Amino acid sequence: QSKLPCQSCHPNEKADWLLGRHANTQSDVAGELAANWQGQTPDSVIFGSAAEDCIACHGPAAIAVGTGMTEVQTMRHFFTTTNGLYTDSTKAADTANWPHVACVSCHNVPSTHPASMPAFGLFNSQTGKYDSVATEPLLCGQCHGSLHFADTDHRIYDAWAVSRHGSQGQRDVAGELAANWAGQSPDSVINGSSAENCIACHAPTTVPQKGSTTEVDALKRFFTTAGGLFTASTAVADTVHWPDVSCATCHNPHNPGALSFYNTTKKKYEPMASSDSLCGQCHGSLRFPDTDHRSYDLESGTGAVGVPDKITMPGAHCVDCHMGKSDLDGMNSMMYKGHSWSVIIKEPDGSSFTSCAGCHAGMTADSTLAVIDKWQAEYQTLDSVAAVAIAKADSIATATHDSTKVRLVAQAKHNLAMAEDDESGGFHNHLYSVALLKDATARAGVVTGISAGRAEDQLPTRFALLQNYPNPFNPSTRIRYEVPQQARITLKVYNLLGQEVMTLVNGEQSAGRYDVPLNAQSLASGLYFYRLTASRAGDGAAPGSTGGGSQLFMQTKKFLILK
């Protein structure tokens, strides 16, 4: 181990650490001992039938104080006892030498540092050696999860690992690169004219890792290319070190209690004024103004054309719904500390907790789902009406070059985009979403002369493949599409390797709107693509054929199965 004082070269990190909970752990342990271990010996705390190894997570380097001690000896040295037993007056002792969760608790710093760099590692107070880990989520999960102690009630890591923040992210990016960036270089993805900085939100802490110093470097390292270019077969690479949206994305590890976002471009943490502004970095336009992920923006209830500002649930914040937790020990909602980001959580006793009950007393998981289903169904109907009306209005405005009609269509598109970019299916700020869609339909109706009430009765004017709903899903969803004329239609599902896994439609269909169910019970979790192909009817071509000039339309979209 290096004996250099960390603060000499890392004064900012030391200053952050002093402000955080990692620098104030001894009093927590003393309070726990006084409250729950009265009449017990230090040996019982560490090795008893209900043992809680306080040292291992609250101050593992304490065993190295002086000439070195065992965990039991450390408990005796740093906390007062009476006749060898803890009492209700037990308090911290030798506070000058208690190391808290120090730098060397999480960083294995070689004796040759700074010529050699530190590595992630948990100092194991049971063995006196470092347990090597590949990524910082695995490091945090040692104490903030069950990785070091399987029976712990601190299960933030466990919840994160099964959430969308902690799983599927790399495969999602790989699918996006394969579907939309074939023939492009990593630099084009990050810095090109149509850039999409995947790394900045899907895994920002890939950048400070060894071997990845920029977003471009990270894309090169974690996704396959051919001749330096992404292809239709681009896949994930180095899954071991990919951190997903990790702990350190939203928590400055040196002061984890302070709201912060790791900015991959600036390579530093940006303090956040609120939890909403933290979420809005990626689930809104705060980090990238031209994003189409705008849940944060829609929740603000402002920015539409001609629609009054409105907030459906005043005073509610992202974390109120997505990080709700009960106050009952032993329940998943409490142990997860909201890090599953799920509105409904299955508890160990078979019951379900819903965060809605935090504001609406007596609300259950079933009643929550009923409200969600109702609001999303209303949204889907209005969204379909608006999309059809705007498509017809757009064709009229384009053909006539009427500046008033062009302006009305642009306004309608703006309001429709605001509603659709939310991505909650109409649940976030529902009343505002409904108002946006109704206004968009009305503006299109002025152009077409079709009233809002009749727009949905019109036949489609062009082929369209809509996003499946719900998405993500398990095990069933529905895929809607529109056919403006008699045509031969195929609707197929493919995996990330481009292999066909399911045919949903294969035959001739008349003009109309179609809603096809998909049951994915036989498919594994992951990202898939579905493709609609339309060919001229009655020309002898096989459905979906591209030969003989028969193809009229082809479009591909993706969905995610979460089991």
Coordinates of C-alpha atoms in Angstrom, one line a residue, residues 71-558:
E71 CA -12.6 -7.3 14.1
V72 CA -13.6 -8.2 17.6
Q73 CA -10.6 -6.3 19.0
T74 CA -11.5 -3.4 16.9
M75 CA -15.0 -3.3 18.3
R76 CA -13.6 -3.3 21.8
H77 CA -11.1 -0.6 21.0
F78 CA -13.4 1.9 19.2
F79 CA -16.6 1.6 21.3
T80 CA -17.0 1.8 25.0
T81 CA -18.3 -1.2 27.1
T82 CA -19.1 -1.8 30.7
N83 CA -17.6 -5.1 32.1
G84 CA -17.0 -6.2 28.5
L85 CA -20.7 -5.6 27.5
Y86 CA -22.3 -2.9 25.4
T87 CA -24.9 -0.8 27.2
D88 CA -27.4 1.9 26.4
S89 CA -24.6 4.5 27.1
T90 CA -22.1 2.9 24.7
K91 CA -20.4 5.6 22.6
A92 CA -17.5 6.1 20.2
A93 CA -14.0 5.8 21.6
D94 CA -10.6 6.8 20.1
T95 CA -12.3 9.0 17.4
A96 CA -9.0 10.3 16.2
N97 CA -8.0 7.0 14.8
W98 CA -11.3 5.7 13.5
P99 CA -10.9 5.7 9.7
H100 CA -14.6 5.8 8.7
V101 CA -15.1 4.6 5.1
A102 CA -11.7 5.9 4.0
C103 CA -10.1 6.1 0.6
V104 CA -8.4 2.8 1.1
S105 CA -11.7 1.1 1.9
C106 CA -12.6 1.2 -1.8
H107 CA -9.3 1.9 -3.6
N108 CA -6.4 -0.6 -3.6
V109 CA -3.5 1.9 -3.9
P110 CA -0.2 0.2 -4.9
S111 CA 3.0 1.1 -3.2
T112 CA 4.3 2.4 -6.6
H113 CA 1.5 5.0 -6.9
P114 CA 1.4 7.4 -8.7
A115 CA 3.5 5.5 -11.2
S116 CA 0.9 2.7 -10.9
M117 CA -2.8 3.5 -10.6
P118 CA -5.3 2.3 -7.9
A119 CA -7.8 -0.4 -8.7
F120 CA -11.4 -0.9 -7.4
G121 CA -11.3 -3.2 -4.4
L122 CA -13.1 -3.6 -1.1
F123 CA -10.7 -3.9 1.9
N124 CA -12.0 -7.1 3.6
S125 CA -11.7 -6.7 7.3
Q126 CA -12.2 -10.4 7.8
T127 CA -9.1 -11.4 5.7
G128 CA -7.1 -8.2 5.8
K129 CA -6.8 -8.3 2.0
Y130 CA -8.6 -6.6 -0.9
D131 CA -11.4 -8.3 -2.7
S132 CA -11.0 -7.2 -6.4
V133 CA -14.1 -6.0 -8.3
A134 CA -14.5 -5.1 -11.9
T135 CA -16.8 -2.0 -11.7
E136 CA -17.9 0.5 -9.2
P137 CA -21.5 -0.9 -9.0
L138 CA -20.0 -4.2 -7.8
L139 CA -17.9 -2.2 -5.3
C140 CA -20.9 -0.3 -4.0
G141 CA -22.9 -3.5 -3.9
Q142 CA -20.6 -5.0 -1.3
C143 CA -22.1 -2.8 1.4
H144 CA -25.2 -1.3 -0.2
G145 CA -26.3 -4.7 -1.4
S146 CA -26.0 -8.4 -0.7
L147 CA -22.7 -9.0 -2.4
H148 CA -20.6 -9.1 0.8
F149 CA -23.3 -10.2 3.2
A150 CA -26.1 -12.3 1.6
D151 CA -28.6 -11.8 4.4
T152 CA -28.2 -8.0 4.7
D153 CA -31.2 -5.7 4.7
H154 CA -29.4 -3.1 2.6
R155 CA -30.4 -4.1 -0.9
I156 CA -30.1 -1.0 -3.0
Y157 CA -27.7 -2.8 -5.4
D158 CA -30.0 -5.8 -5.7
A159 CA -32.9 -3.6 -6.7
W160 CA -30.7 -1.6 -9.2
A161 CA -29.4 -4.8 -10.8
V162 CA -32.8 -5.9 -11.9
S163 CA -34.0 -2.4 -12.9
R164 CA -33.6 -0.8 -16.4
H165 CA -30.8 1.4 -15.0
G166 CA -28.9 -1.8 -14.1
S167 CA -29.7 -4.2 -16.9
Q168 CA -30.3 -4.3 -20.7
G169 CA -28.6 -0.9 -21.2
Q170 CA -25.7 -2.2 -23.2
R171 CA -27.9 -4.4 -25.4
D172 CA -30.3 -1.4 -26.0
V173 CA -27.4 0.7 -27.3
A174 CA -26.0 -2.2 -29.4
G175 CA -29.5 -2.6 -31.0
E176 CA -29.7 1.1 -31.7
L177 CA -26.2 1.1 -33.3
A178 CA -27.0 -1.9 -35.4
A179 CA -30.4 -0.6 -36.5
N180 CA -29.6 3.1 -37.2
W181 CA -25.8 3.6 -37.4
A182 CA -24.6 0.9 -39.7
G183 CA -21.7 2.3 -41.8
Q184 CA -21.0 5.1 -39.3
S185 CA -18.0 5.4 -37.1
P186 CA -18.0 5.9 -33.3
D187 CA -16.9 9.4 -33.8
S188 CA -19.9 10.1 -36.1
V189 CA -22.3 8.8 -33.5
I190 CA -20.9 11.1 -30.8
N191 CA -19.9 14.2 -32.8
G192 CA -21.6 13.9 -36.2
S193 CA -24.3 16.1 -37.7
S194 CA -27.0 13.8 -36.3
A195 CA -25.1 12.8 -33.2
E196 CA -26.7 10.7 -30.4
N197 CA -24.4 10.6 -27.4
C198 CA -25.4 7.1 -26.2
I199 CA -22.7 6.9 -23.6
A200 CA -23.7 10.2 -21.8
C201 CA -27.0 8.7 -20.5
H202 CA -26.7 4.9 -20.9
A203 CA -23.4 4.5 -19.1
P204 CA -21.6 7.7 -18.4
T205 CA -19.1 6.1 -15.9
T206 CA -17.6 4.1 -18.8
V207 CA -15.6 7.3 -19.6
P208 CA -13.4 7.5 -16.4
Q209 CA -12.6 3.8 -16.6
K210 CA -9.2 2.6 -17.7
G211 CA -9.0 2.5 -21.5
S212 CA -12.0 4.8 -22.1
T213 CA -11.1 8.4 -21.8
T214 CA -13.8 9.9 -24.0
E215 CA -17.3 8.9 -25.2
V216 CA -15.9 7.9 -28.5
D217 CA -13.3 5.6 -26.8
A218 CA -16.1 4.0 -24.8
L219 CA -18.2 3.2 -27.9
K220 CA -15.1 1.6 -29.5
R221 CA -14.4 -0.5 -26.5
F222 CA -17.9 -1.7 -25.6
F223 CA -19.4 -2.4 -29.1
T224 CA -18.1 -4.3 -32.0
T225 CA -17.2 -2.7 -35.3
A226 CA -16.0 -3.9 -38.7
G227 CA -13.2 -1.7 -40.2
G228 CA -13.9 0.9 -37.6
L229 CA -17.6 1.2 -38.6
F230 CA -20.8 -0.1 -36.9
T231 CA -22.7 -2.7 -38.9
A232 CA -26.1 -4.4 -38.9
S233 CA -24.5 -7.1 -36.8
T234 CA -22.9 -4.8 -34.2
A235 CA -23.1 -6.4 -30.8
V236 CA -22.0 -5.8 -27.3
A237 CA -18.4 -6.3 -26.3
D238 CA -16.7 -6.4 -22.8
T239 CA -19.8 -7.0 -20.8
V240 CA -17.7 -7.4 -17.6
H241 CA -16.8 -3.8 -17.3
W242 CA -19.9 -2.1 -18.7
P243 CA -21.4 -0.3 -15.7
D244 CA -24.9 0.6 -17.1
V245 CA -26.5 3.6 -15.4
S246 CA -24.4 3.0 -12.3
C247 CA -24.4 4.3 -8.7
A248 CA -21.7 6.8 -9.6
T249 CA -23.8 8.2 -12.4
C250 CA -26.1 10.0 -9.9
H251 CA -24.0 9.9 -6.8
N252 CA -20.6 11.5 -6.5
P253 CA -18.9 8.5 -4.7
H254 CA -16.9 10.8 -2.5
N255 CA -20.1 12.5 -1.2
P256 CA -22.9 10.2 -2.3
G257 CA -25.7 12.0 -0.5
A258 CA -25.3 15.1 -2.7
L259 CA -27.3 15.1 -5.9
S260 CA -24.9 15.0 -8.7
F261 CA -24.7 14.0 -12.4
Y262 CA -21.5 12.7 -14.0
N263 CA -21.0 14.8 -17.2
T264 CA -19.0 12.7 -19.7
T265 CA -18.0 15.7 -21.7
K266 CA -16.7 17.7 -18.8
K267 CA -15.5 14.6 -17.0
K268 CA -16.7 15.8 -13.7
Y269 CA -19.8 15.9 -11.4
E270 CA -22.3 18.6 -11.8
P271 CA -24.3 19.4 -8.6
M272 CA -28.1 19.2 -9.1
A273 CA -30.5 21.6 -7.5
S274 CA -33.2 18.9 -7.1
S275 CA -34.0 15.3 -7.8
D276 CA -36.2 16.3 -10.7
S277 CA -33.3 18.1 -12.3
L278 CA -31.2 15.1 -11.8
C279 CA -33.7 12.8 -13.6
G280 CA -34.2 15.5 -16.2
Q281 CA -30.6 15.2 -17.4
C282 CA -31.5 12.0 -19.3
H283 CA -35.3 11.8 -19.0
G284 CA -35.7 15.3 -20.3
S285 CA -33.9 18.0 -22.3
L286 CA -31.6 19.3 -19.6
R287 CA -28.5 17.5 -20.8
F288 CA -29.4 17.4 -24.5
P289 CA -32.0 20.1 -25.6
D290 CA -32.9 18.2 -28.8
T291 CA -33.6 14.9 -27.2
D292 CA -36.9 13.0 -27.8
H293 CA -36.9 11.7 -24.2
R294 CA -39.0 14.4 -22.5
S295 CA -40.8 13.0 -19.4
Y296 CA -39.2 15.8 -17.3
D297 CA -40.4 18.5 -19.8
L298 CA -44.0 17.1 -20.0
E299 CA -44.2 17.0 -16.2
S300 CA -43.5 20.7 -16.1
G301 CA -46.8 21.2 -17.9
T302 CA -45.5 24.1 -20.1
G303 CA -44.2 24.7 -23.6
A304 CA -47.2 23.8 -25.8
V305 CA -48.8 26.0 -28.5
G306 CA -52.2 27.2 -27.5
V307 CA -52.6 24.8 -24.5
P308 CA -52.8 26.3 -21.0
D309 CA -50.1 25.2 -18.6
K310 CA -51.2 22.3 -16.4
I311 CA -49.8 19.8 -13.9
T312 CA -52.0 16.8 -13.1
M313 CA -50.4 16.0 -9.8
P314 CA -49.2 19.3 -8.3
G315 CA -46.3 18.9 -5.8
A316 CA -45.4 15.4 -6.9
H317 CA -41.8 14.7 -8.0
C318 CA -40.2 11.9 -10.0
V319 CA -38.9 10.2 -6.8
D320 CA -42.3 10.3 -5.1
C321 CA -43.7 7.8 -7.6
H322 CA -40.6 6.0 -8.8
M323 CA -38.6 5.8 -5.5
G324 CA -41.5 5.3 -3.0
K325 CA -40.8 3.0 -0.1
S326 CA -42.7 1.8 3.0
D327 CA -41.5 2.3 6.5
L328 CA -41.6 -1.4 7.4
D329 CA -38.4 -3.2 8.2
G330 CA -37.8 -6.4 6.1
M331 CA -40.0 -5.2 3.3
N332 CA -38.5 -4.9 -0.2
S333 CA -39.8 -1.4 -0.7
M334 CA -37.8 -0.3 2.4
M335 CA -34.6 -2.4 1.7
Y336 CA -34.5 -1.3 -2.0
K337 CA -34.7 2.4 -1.0
G338 CA -36.6 3.0 -4.2
H339 CA -33.8 1.8 -6.5
S340 CA -36.0 -0.5 -8.5
W341 CA -37.8 2.8 -9.7
S342 CA -40.9 0.7 -9.9
V343 CA -44.3 2.2 -8.9
I344 CA -45.4 -1.2 -7.6
I345 CA -43.1 -3.5 -5.7
K346 CA -43.7 -7.1 -4.8
E347 CA -43.0 -7.7 -1.1
P348 CA -41.5 -10.8 0.6
D349 CA -44.9 -11.6 2.2
G350 CA -46.6 -11.8 -1.1
S351 CA -48.3 -8.4 -0.9
S352 CA -47.6 -5.5 -3.2
F353 CA -46.6 -2.0 -2.2
T354 CA -47.6 1.0 -4.4
S355 CA -46.0 4.4 -4.1
C356 CA -49.4 6.0 -4.9
A357 CA -50.4 5.2 -1.3
G358 CA -47.9 7.8 -0.1
C359 CA -50.3 10.5 -1.2
H360 CA -53.6 8.5 -1.7
A361 CA -54.3 6.6 1.5
G362 CA -55.8 3.2 0.9
M363 CA -54.7 3.0 -2.7
T364 CA -53.6 -0.6 -3.6
A365 CA -51.5 -2.1 -6.4
D366 CA -54.7 -3.2 -8.2
S367 CA -56.3 0.3 -8.1
T368 CA -53.0 1.8 -9.2
L369 CA -52.9 -0.5 -12.2
A370 CA -56.5 0.3 -13.0
V371 CA -55.8 4.0 -13.1
I372 CA -52.7 3.5 -15.2
D373 CA -54.6 1.3 -17.7
K374 CA -57.4 3.8 -17.9
W375 CA -55.2 6.8 -18.5
Q376 CA -53.0 5.0 -21.0
A377 CA -56.0 3.6 -23.0
E378 CA -57.4 7.1 -23.3
Y379 CA -54.1 8.4 -24.4
Q380 CA -53.6 5.7 -27.0
T381 CA -57.0 6.5 -28.6
L382 CA -56.4 10.2 -28.8
D383 CA -52.8 9.7 -30.0
S384 CA -54.0 7.5 -32.9
V385 CA -56.7 10.1 -33.8
A386 CA -54.1 13.0 -33.7
A387 CA -51.5 11.1 -35.8
V388 CA -54.0 10.3 -38.6
A389 CA -55.5 13.8 -38.6
I390 CA -52.0 15.4 -38.8
A391 CA -50.8 13.1 -41.6
K392 CA -53.8 14.1 -43.7
A393 CA -53.4 17.8 -42.8
D394 CA -49.7 17.6 -43.6
S395 CA -50.4 16.3 -47.1
I396 CA -52.9 19.1 -47.8
A397 CA -50.6 21.8 -46.4
T398 CA -47.6 20.5 -48.5
A399 CA -49.7 20.4 -51.7
T400 CA -51.3 23.8 -51.3
H401 CA -48.3 25.7 -49.9
D402 CA -50.8 27.7 -47.9
S403 CA -48.7 29.5 -45.2
T404 CA -51.6 29.4 -42.6
K405 CA -52.1 25.7 -43.1
V406 CA -48.4 25.0 -42.9
R407 CA -48.2 26.9 -39.6
L408 CA -51.2 25.1 -38.2
V409 CA -49.7 21.7 -39.1
A410 CA -46.3 22.7 -37.5
Q411 CA -48.1 23.7 -34.3
A412 CA -50.1 20.4 -34.3
K413 CA -46.9 18.4 -34.8
H414 CA -45.2 20.3 -31.9
N415 CA -48.0 19.5 -29.5
L416 CA -48.2 15.9 -30.7
A417 CA -44.4 15.5 -30.2
M418 CA -44.6 16.9 -26.7
A419 CA -47.1 14.3 -25.8
E420 CA -45.4 11.3 -27.5
D421 CA -41.8 12.2 -26.4
D422 CA -42.9 11.7 -22.8
E423 CA -42.8 7.9 -23.3
S424 CA -45.0 7.0 -20.4
G425 CA -47.9 6.1 -22.6
G426 CA -50.0 9.0 -21.3
F427 CA -49.6 8.6 -17.6
H428 CA -47.2 11.4 -16.8
N429 CA -49.1 14.6 -16.4
H430 CA -52.1 12.9 -18.0
L431 CA -54.5 15.8 -18.2
Y432 CA -51.9 17.9 -20.0
S433 CA -51.1 15.0 -22.4
V434 CA -54.8 14.7 -23.2
A435 CA -55.1 18.5 -23.8
L436 CA -52.0 18.4 -26.1
L437 CA -53.5 15.6 -28.3
K438 CA -56.9 17.1 -28.5
D439 CA -55.4 20.5 -29.5
A440 CA -53.2 18.8 -32.1
T441 CA -56.2 17.1 -33.6
A442 CA -58.2 20.3 -33.6
R443 CA -55.5 22.2 -35.4
A444 CA -55.2 19.5 -38.1
G445 CA -59.0 19.5 -38.4
V446 CA -58.9 23.2 -39.4
V447 CA -56.6 22.3 -42.3
T448 CA -58.6 19.3 -43.4
G449 CA -62.0 20.5 -42.6
I450 CA -62.6 17.3 -40.6
S451 CA -63.8 17.8 -37.1
A452 CA -61.9 16.3 -34.2
G453 CA -64.8 14.0 -33.5
R454 CA -64.7 12.5 -37.1
A455 CA -61.0 12.3 -37.6
E456 CA -60.7 8.8 -36.3
D457 CA -63.4 7.5 -38.7
Q458 CA -61.3 8.4 -41.8
L459 CA -59.4 5.7 -43.6
P460 CA -55.6 6.0 -43.3
T461 CA -53.9 8.1 -45.9
R462 CA -50.5 6.4 -45.8
F463 CA -48.8 3.3 -44.4
A464 CA -47.7 3.6 -40.8
L465 CA -46.2 1.3 -38.2
L466 CA -46.9 2.5 -34.7
Q467 CA -44.9 1.8 -31.5
N468 CA -46.2 -1.3 -29.6
Y469 CA -48.0 -0.8 -26.3
P470 CA -47.1 -1.4 -23.6
N471 CA -43.4 -1.3 -24.0
P472 CA -41.4 -2.7 -22.2
F473 CA -43.8 -5.6 -21.5
N474 CA -44.2 -9.1 -20.1
P475 CA -45.6 -11.3 -21.6
S476 CA -48.0 -9.5 -24.0
T477 CA -48.3 -6.4 -26.0
R478 CA -50.1 -5.0 -29.1
I479 CA -48.8 -3.7 -32.4
R480 CA -50.9 -1.3 -34.4
Y481 CA -50.4 -0.3 -38.0
E482 CA -52.3 1.5 -40.8
V483 CA -52.9 0.4 -44.4
P484 CA -54.2 3.0 -46.9
Q485 CA -55.0 0.5 -49.7
Q486 CA -55.4 -3.2 -50.4
A487 CA -51.9 -4.7 -49.9
R488 CA -50.1 -7.9 -49.1
I489 CA -48.8 -7.5 -45.5
T490 CA -46.2 -9.2 -43.4
L491 CA -45.5 -8.4 -39.8
K492 CA -42.5 -10.3 -38.3
V493 CA -40.3 -10.2 -35.2
Y494 CA -36.5 -10.5 -35.2
N495 CA -33.9 -10.9 -32.5
L496 CA -30.7 -8.8 -32.2
L497 CA -28.9 -11.2 -34.6
G498 CA -31.5 -10.5 -37.3
Q499 CA -33.0 -13.9 -37.0
E500 CA -36.8 -14.2 -37.5
V501 CA -38.4 -15.5 -34.3
M502 CA -42.1 -14.9 -35.0
T503 CA -44.5 -14.1 -37.9
L504 CA -47.6 -12.3 -36.8
V505 CA -49.2 -11.4 -40.1
N506 CA -48.7 -12.8 -43.6
G507 CA -51.4 -12.2 -46.1
E508 CA -53.5 -9.7 -48.1
Q509 CA -55.4 -7.0 -46.2
S510 CA -57.8 -4.2 -47.1
A511 CA -57.3 -0.5 -46.2
G512 CA -57.8 0.1 -42.5
R513 CA -56.3 0.2 -39.1
Y514 CA -55.0 -3.0 -37.5
D515 CA -54.3 -4.0 -33.9
V516 CA -52.3 -7.2 -33.6
P517 CA -51.7 -9.0 -30.2
L518 CA -48.2 -10.4 -29.5
N519 CA -47.6 -13.0 -26.8
A520 CA -43.9 -13.2 -26.0
Q521 CA -44.1 -16.0 -23.5
S522 CA -41.8 -18.2 -25.6
L523 CA -39.2 -15.4 -26.0
A524 CA -36.4 -14.5 -23.6
S525 CA -35.9 -11.1 -22.1
G526 CA -34.2 -8.6 -24.3
L527 CA -34.4 -6.2 -27.2
Y528 CA -36.2 -7.3 -30.4
F529 CA -37.3 -5.7 -33.7
Y530 CA -40.6 -5.9 -35.5
R531 CA -40.9 -5.1 -39.2
L532 CA -44.0 -4.3 -41.3
T533 CA -43.7 -4.9 -45.0
A534 CA -46.4 -4.0 -47.6
S535 CA -46.4 -5.1 -51.2
R536 CA -48.9 -4.6 -54.0
A537 CA -51.9 -6.8 -53.8
G538 CA -52.6 -9.4 -56.5
D539 CA -49.3 -9.0 -58.4
G540 CA -48.2 -12.6 -57.6
A541 CA -45.4 -11.4 -55.4
A542 CA -44.8 -13.2 -52.1
P543 CA -45.8 -11.2 -49.1
G544 CA -43.0 -8.9 -48.1
S545 CA -41.1 -9.5 -51.4
T546 CA -38.8 -6.7 -52.5
G547 CA -38.6 -8.1 -56.1
G548 CA -40.3 -6.8 -59.2
G549 CA -40.9 -3.4 -57.7
S550 CA -43.8 -4.7 -55.6
Q551 CA -42.8 -3.3 -52.3
L552 CA -44.9 -0.3 -51.1
F553 CA -43.6 0.2 -47.6
M554 CA -41.3 -1.2 -45.0
Q555 CA -40.6 0.0 -41.5
T556 CA -38.9 -1.4 -38.4
K557 CA -39.3 -0.6 -34.8
K558 CA -38.0 -2.2 -31.6

